[in-house]
Amino acid sequence: MAKRQLHPSPTWQTDGVFKELTEMRVRTPWIEALRKKEEEGIDPTQRSNNPATPSNRDLTSKRMLDSYHRVVIPLAQDPWLLDNYLNANGQIRLGTIFMDLDALSGVIAYKHTGESVTTVTAAVDRITINHPLKELCDLELSGQVTFATGRSSMEISIQVAKAPEKGASVQKEDVLMTCAFTMVSLDPNTKKPVAICPVKVESDEEKRLFAAGEKNYKMKKARAKTGLRKQTPNDEESDLIHAMWLRQLDYHDPNNPLRKPPQTHYMSSTTLSSSQIMQPQYRNRHNFMIFGGYLLKTTFELAFCCAAAFSHSRPTFLSLDPSTFENPVPVGSVLYLKATVAYTESVNDSPSDAHLASEKDGEKRKEGGSTKVQIRVDSKVRDIEHGSTKPTGQFNYTFLVDRDISVMPQTYEEFMIWVDARRRVESVRGSIDAGGRMEGGDETKKGRDDGRRITE
């Protein structure tokens, strides 16, 4: 009996990452990699004292174009492929796109470094929605190494755009999102950083890209020096903390008529947590670690749920703010995630007074307002026996919700989470105001873009 052809297009076998990128990421079937590990009796996830990277590697400067890579995801042409990229509302599932972005950054990185090193995602510097999609279309993902000085790290700039007609170029208004990844190259055995080829700058545009990457690199260095582990809250931050503490005392004072407004929520009530075992289907090209794109997808979707539960509305994604990967996640380990509303900023308020639910006792906030909500997702990993625990990264997502709502910390730890998030907001705002590499204009306006959005 002949098989019924239910649909003229073939089914795309994919784990949520576009097939072409998956084939570049996963080179060996899991069962073969597992058998090889058992036969050799060597755990490739552990460090050794014998370097595998050749000492005589060619580290001659490379052009940016040497690492350029482009793929087109034919979403408008194949409904079965589109199936992997849609959410329940028929919109593009951004978490899946994030997986593709990380996979593409890996492809670009290895085109620059070669196969003799292990390259891992160290940070996502920013993912910003530029122009929300209004229709389902083929998507072009493209990028290249834009900053590398010969140390172990490199910055990779990527954009996602509506795929242009053959022979045409991408128009500015067709760019869906832009992002920057920081990748670090390690020796496969010792797991220590190794030098890579610097980038050769040729055109004026490449000079601009390199200068933007250098500025971003210096900003990250400066941000690390101002972290709360190294710098206590400044005078302004201390005043804000004290004001919120006094407001809480008023809320609980039986002799004070002021009570916590219904749209103000304590930070402790906003948390959402999840745990899951890490399966080999989401491994990286070295087989025994989970690839960074899967962590982006899972943290983003938990952050989305956290923002929705907090606001009782459907959040609109604005950006992934600077986020770091601290330790690798082994296949077979248990990943724990905790999402918290770390900071809110009403669109109706100035940044300086966004911390208070109202300026006057008993004053109600404006109805029908909107709020930027920053969700912090902390991740940690444990082995299956739960004998050891390691932090694996912190991810910071900003959403816009169509409600005037605020978060209030209570404990010292929560106040520090709030201050850290506020510093990040101020840092990003300063970069945008200064016309730095984190370009993108008015995020709030983009979040409120009229018409049907195809992006979640």
C-alpha positions as a printed Julia matrix, in Angstrom:
456×3 Matrix{Float64}:
  0.0    0.0    0.0
  1.37   3.39  -0.98
  1.95   5.94   1.77
 -0.42   8.88   1.88
  1.29  12.21   1.25
 -0.37  14.4    3.85
  1.55  17.52   2.89
  3.69  18.36  -0.14
  6.54  19.77   1.94
  9.01  17.53   3.82
  9.16  17.44   7.59
 12.2   19.24   9.0
 13.89  17.23  11.73
 15.07  19.83  14.23
 15.44  20.28  17.97
 14.24  23.86  17.73
 17.45  25.08  16.12
 17.44  25.42  12.34
 18.71  22.2   10.75
 21.68  23.8    9.02
 22.92  25.23  12.33
 22.21  21.98  14.23
 24.33  19.99  11.79
 27.23  22.36  12.42
 26.79  22.08  16.18
 26.28  18.33  16.62
 28.89  16.27  14.78
 28.71  12.88  16.54
 25.65  10.79  17.52
 25.23  10.73  21.3
 25.54   6.96  21.59
 28.9    7.02  19.76
 30.24   9.86  21.92
 29.11   8.0   25.05
 30.73   4.72  23.97
 33.99   6.49  23.12
 34.04   8.1   26.56
 33.48   4.71  28.25
 36.1    2.92  26.13
 38.8    5.54  26.67
 37.99   5.96  30.35
 38.52   9.73  30.06
 35.99  12.32  31.13
 36.3   15.14  28.54
 34.49  17.54  30.86
 37.34  17.43  33.4
 40.57  19.38  33.15
 43.93  17.74  32.43
 47.49  19.03  32.54
 48.27  18.17  28.92
 47.45  21.03  26.52
 45.8   19.97  23.27
 46.13  23.27  21.42
 49.2   23.33  19.13
 51.82  25.81  20.3
 52.7   26.75  16.72
 49.2   27.76  15.62
 48.97  30.44  12.97
 47.64  33.56  14.73
 47.83  35.89  11.75
 45.17  38.59  11.7
 41.94  37.69   9.89
 39.45  39.87   8.08
 35.96  40.34   9.5
 34.55  38.93   6.28
 36.46  35.68   6.84
 34.1   34.83   9.69
 30.91  36.16   8.07
 28.1   33.62   7.97
 24.52  33.87   6.77
 21.59  31.48   6.88
 18.02  31.93   5.7
 15.26  30.19   7.62
 12.42  29.63   5.09
  9.52  30.05   7.51
  7.15  31.42   4.87
  7.88  28.56   2.51
  7.48  25.53   4.74
  4.66  25.21   7.3
  6.29  22.19   8.97
  9.46  24.13   9.63
  7.33  27.05  10.81
  5.76  24.65  13.33
  9.02  24.7   15.3
  9.05  28.49  15.51
  5.48  29.34  16.53
  3.92  29.75  19.94
  0.31  29.03  20.88
 -0.84  32.39  19.49
  0.74  31.91  16.09
  3.57  34.33  16.87
  7.29  33.71  16.45
  8.63  31.97  19.56
 11.57  34.18  20.48
 13.18  31.53  22.67
 13.68  29.39  19.57
 15.26  32.32  17.72
 17.6   32.81  20.69
 18.76  29.21  20.28
 19.52  29.91  16.63
 21.44  33.07  17.54
 23.73  31.21  19.93
 24.22  28.37  17.46
 25.13  30.88  14.74
 27.58  32.66  17.04
 29.33  29.32  17.53
 29.59  28.76  13.78
 31.04  32.25  13.3
 33.48  31.81  16.18
 34.91  28.56  14.79
 35.31  30.12  11.34
 37.6   32.64  13.07
 39.45  30.33  15.47
 39.59  27.01  13.66
 38.78  23.61  15.14
 41.81  23.2   17.43
 40.22  25.12  20.34
 37.04  24.87  22.37
 34.91  28.0   22.08
 32.17  28.75  24.59
 29.61  31.51  25.12
 30.83  33.8   27.91
 28.17  36.51  27.75
 25.29  37.92  25.79
 25.94  41.64  25.76
 22.49  42.61  24.55
 19.58  41.42  22.4
 17.29  44.21  21.28
 14.08  44.19  19.26
 14.5   46.81  16.52
 11.36  46.41  14.42
  8.71  43.85  15.45
  7.55  41.6   12.61
  4.1   42.28  11.22
  3.95  39.24   8.96
  5.34  35.73   8.78
  8.31  35.72   6.43
 11.63  34.05   5.73
 14.26  35.2    8.21
 17.9   35.93   7.47
 20.39  35.47  10.31
 23.83  36.91   9.63
 26.87  37.97  11.6
 30.64  38.1   11.94
 33.44  38.65  14.43
 33.63  42.41  14.93
 36.13  42.7   17.79
 39.16  40.56  18.64
 42.6   41.78  19.68
 44.48  38.5   19.97
 43.42  37.6   23.49
 41.09  34.67  24.11
 37.79  36.53  23.68
 35.95  37.9   20.67
 32.74  39.84  20.12
 30.31  38.56  17.52
 27.61  40.87  16.15
 24.48  39.29  14.67
 21.26  40.58  13.19
 17.95  38.91  12.35
 16.08  40.44   9.44
 13.34  39.8    6.94
 15.1   37.91   4.17
 15.53  40.2    1.14
 14.77  39.28  -2.44
 17.6   37.61  -4.33
 20.27  40.16  -5.14
 18.82  42.79  -2.79
 20.19  44.03   0.54
 18.51  44.07   3.93
 16.76  47.38   4.63
 17.04  49.03   8.02
 13.3   48.77   8.67
 13.43  45.02   7.97
 15.87  44.29  10.82
 13.96  42.42  13.54
 16.68  42.28  16.19
 20.36  42.88  16.78
 22.62  41.27  19.35
 26.21  40.8   20.47
 27.78  37.67  21.95
 31.12  37.4   23.72
 32.83  34.08  22.99
 35.96  32.75  24.69
 38.37  30.15  23.31
 39.8   27.5   25.64
 42.25  24.65  25.36
 40.14  21.46  24.99
 42.12  19.66  27.71
 43.26  22.23  30.24
 40.1   24.4   29.84
 42.35  27.47  30.09
 41.99  30.52  27.78
 44.13  30.48  24.63
 45.06  33.26  22.23
 43.14  33.67  18.98
 43.7   35.64  15.78
 43.09  39.38  16.03
 40.67  41.04  13.62
 42.09  42.99  10.69
 40.17  46.22  10.12
 39.93  47.4    6.51
 36.94  49.63   5.67
 35.46  52.62   7.52
 32.44  50.53   8.47
 34.71  47.86   9.95
 36.55  50.55  11.9
 33.22  51.68  13.32
 32.26  48.13  14.28
 35.64  47.48  15.88
 35.51  50.76  17.82
 32.0   49.88  19.06
 33.22  46.47  20.19
 36.21  48.01  21.95
 33.91  50.46  23.74
 31.65  47.61  24.8
 34.66  45.66  26.1
 35.77  48.6   28.22
 32.22  49.1   29.51
 32.09  45.49  30.69
 35.4   45.93  32.48
 34.13  49.09  34.17
 30.82  47.41  35.07
 32.68  44.56  36.75
 34.49  47.07  38.97
 31.21  48.66  40.09
 29.47  45.41  41.01
 27.94  45.2   44.47
 30.62  42.77  45.58
 33.17  45.54  45.04
 31.21  48.77  45.47
 28.64  49.48  48.17
 25.45  51.43  47.36
 26.25  55.08  46.7
 24.54  58.02  48.39
 21.67  58.21  45.93
 21.04  54.47  46.1
 21.21  54.53  49.91
 18.64  57.32  49.97
 16.31  55.32  47.72
 16.69  52.22  49.89
 15.98  54.25  53.02
 12.89  55.82  51.41
 11.47  52.4   50.52
 12.19  51.11  54.02
 10.37  54.07  55.56
  7.45  53.51  53.22
  7.18  49.89  54.4
  7.1   51.08  58.02
  4.2   53.36  57.09
  2.35  50.48  55.49
  2.52  48.47  58.73
  1.89  51.35  61.16
 -1.63  50.95  62.59
 -1.71  54.68  63.32
 -0.93  55.6   59.72
 -3.78  55.41  57.2
 -1.35  54.7   54.36
 -1.48  51.1   53.12
  0.39  49.32  50.39
 -1.33  50.02  47.05
 -2.71  46.92  45.31
 -0.42  47.53  42.32
  2.71  47.34  44.5
  4.01  43.82  45.12
  6.75  42.65  47.45
  9.68  41.14  45.58
  9.44  37.88  47.54
  5.99  37.23  46.04
  7.18  37.53  42.43
  9.55  34.56  42.17
  9.07  31.57  39.88
 11.35  28.53  39.91
 11.94  25.5   37.75
 14.21  22.46  37.63
 14.97  20.02  34.84
 17.47  17.36  33.93
 19.79  18.23  31.06
 19.35  15.84  28.14
 21.91  15.15  25.38
 19.63  16.47  22.62
 20.71  19.99  23.62
 24.46  19.31  23.86
 27.12  21.44  22.26
 29.54  20.31  19.56
 31.84  18.83  22.21
 29.03  16.45  23.22
 29.03  16.54  27.02
 27.94  20.1   27.81
 24.65  21.88  27.13
 24.92  24.61  24.51
 24.24  28.18  25.54
 21.25  28.71  23.26
 19.19  26.2   25.21
 19.88  28.12  28.43
 18.8   31.33  26.72
 15.53  29.74  25.62
 14.68  28.24  29.0
 15.61  31.35  30.99
 13.71  33.62  28.59
 10.53  31.57  28.78
 10.67  31.41  32.57
 11.22  35.19  32.64
  8.24  35.67  30.32
  6.06  33.58  32.66
  7.33  35.54  35.66
  6.47  38.87  34.04
  3.04  37.58  33.05
  2.28  36.27  36.53
  3.45  39.53  38.08
  1.43  41.83  35.82
 -1.55  39.61  34.99
 -1.05  40.62  31.37
  0.82  39.48  28.28
  4.35  40.97  28.38
  6.11  42.38  25.34
  9.81  41.56  25.15
 12.06  44.61  24.85
 15.62  43.39  25.41
 18.01  40.97  26.98
 20.37  43.15  28.98
 24.03  42.2   29.63
 24.01  38.62  30.94
 26.79  36.19  31.8
 27.52  32.46  31.6
 29.63  31.53  34.62
 30.05  27.74  34.53
 29.2   25.08  31.93
 26.13  22.86  32.33
 26.99  19.15  31.93
 24.68  16.73  30.14
 22.88  14.68  32.81
 23.03  17.39  35.48
 20.03  19.12  37.06
 19.48  22.77  36.16
 17.72  25.02  38.68
 16.32  28.38  37.59
 14.83  31.16  39.7
 13.14  34.18  38.12
 12.49  37.34  40.14
 11.05  40.74  39.33
 14.17  42.76  40.12
 13.16  46.27  39.08
 10.22  48.19  37.65
 10.06  51.58  36.0
  6.73  53.18  35.2
  6.57  54.79  31.8
  4.61  57.6   33.5
  7.38  58.34  36.0
 10.86  59.73  35.75
 13.62  57.22  36.63
 14.3   59.0   39.92
 10.82  58.43  41.37
 10.03  55.04  39.84
 10.84  53.32  43.14
  7.8   54.6   45.0
  4.26  53.36  44.52
  2.99  56.92  44.96
  4.42  60.31  45.76
  1.68  61.3   48.18
  0.03  59.29  50.9
 -3.02  57.53  49.54
 -2.42  58.76  45.99
 -3.5   56.33  43.3
 -1.29  55.78  40.29
 -2.6   56.52  36.85
 -4.86  53.92  35.32
 -3.98  52.47  31.95
 -0.26  53.13  32.28
  2.62  50.9   31.21
  5.64  49.61  33.08
  9.05  48.31  32.12
  9.71  45.17  34.14
 13.2   43.72  34.53
 13.28  40.01  35.32
 16.44  38.51  36.75
 16.92  34.76  36.24
 19.57  33.08  38.39
 20.72  29.62  37.36
 22.67  26.91  39.11
 23.53  23.32  38.3
 23.9   20.23  40.48
 25.11  16.76  39.63
 22.42  14.1   39.67
 23.49  12.96  43.14
 23.15  16.56  44.34
 26.62  16.46  45.79
 27.93  19.69  44.31
 26.37  22.95  43.18
 27.71  25.66  40.87
 26.21  28.93  39.64
 25.88  28.85  35.87
 24.83  32.39  35.03
 22.57  35.38  35.52
 20.18  36.51  32.79
 18.39  39.86  32.72
 15.29  40.34  30.56
 13.24  43.53  30.18
  9.56  43.44  29.24
  6.86  46.05  28.77
  3.48  45.37  30.41
  0.27  47.35  29.93
 -0.27  48.0   33.6
  1.05  50.51  36.09
  2.66  48.16  38.59
  5.72  48.19  40.84
  7.92  45.88  42.89
  9.19  46.61  46.41
 12.12  44.81  48.09
 12.01  44.04  51.82
 15.19  42.22  52.86
 18.78  43.39  52.43
 19.36  40.74  49.74
 16.33  41.98  47.82
 17.47  45.59  48.1
 20.82  44.56  46.58
 19.02  42.77  43.71
 17.02  45.98  43.15
 20.14  48.18  43.21
 22.0   45.85  40.83
 19.08  45.93  38.38
 18.78  49.7   38.65
 22.49  50.1   37.89
 22.06  47.94  34.82
 19.13  50.04  33.63
 21.11  53.25  34.13
 24.14  51.8   32.34
 22.1   50.74  29.32
 20.28  54.08  29.25
 23.61  55.9   29.31
 24.89  53.81  26.42
 21.82  54.57  24.32
 21.91  58.29  25.17
 25.58  58.44  24.24
 24.89  56.8   20.88
 26.99  53.78  21.79
 26.83  50.28  20.39
 23.59  49.49  22.21
 21.6   51.41  19.68
 17.9   50.93  19.33
 16.12  54.19  20.07
 12.96  54.3   22.13
 12.33  50.74  23.31
  9.0   51.65  24.87
  7.7   52.99  21.6
  8.79  49.8   19.86
  7.07  47.73  22.53
  3.86  49.62  21.95
  4.07  49.43  18.16
  0.54  49.43  16.77
 -0.8   46.54  14.74
 -0.55  42.78  15.06
  2.85  41.64  16.25
  4.28  38.4   14.91
  7.01  38.36  17.56
  6.12  37.36  21.12
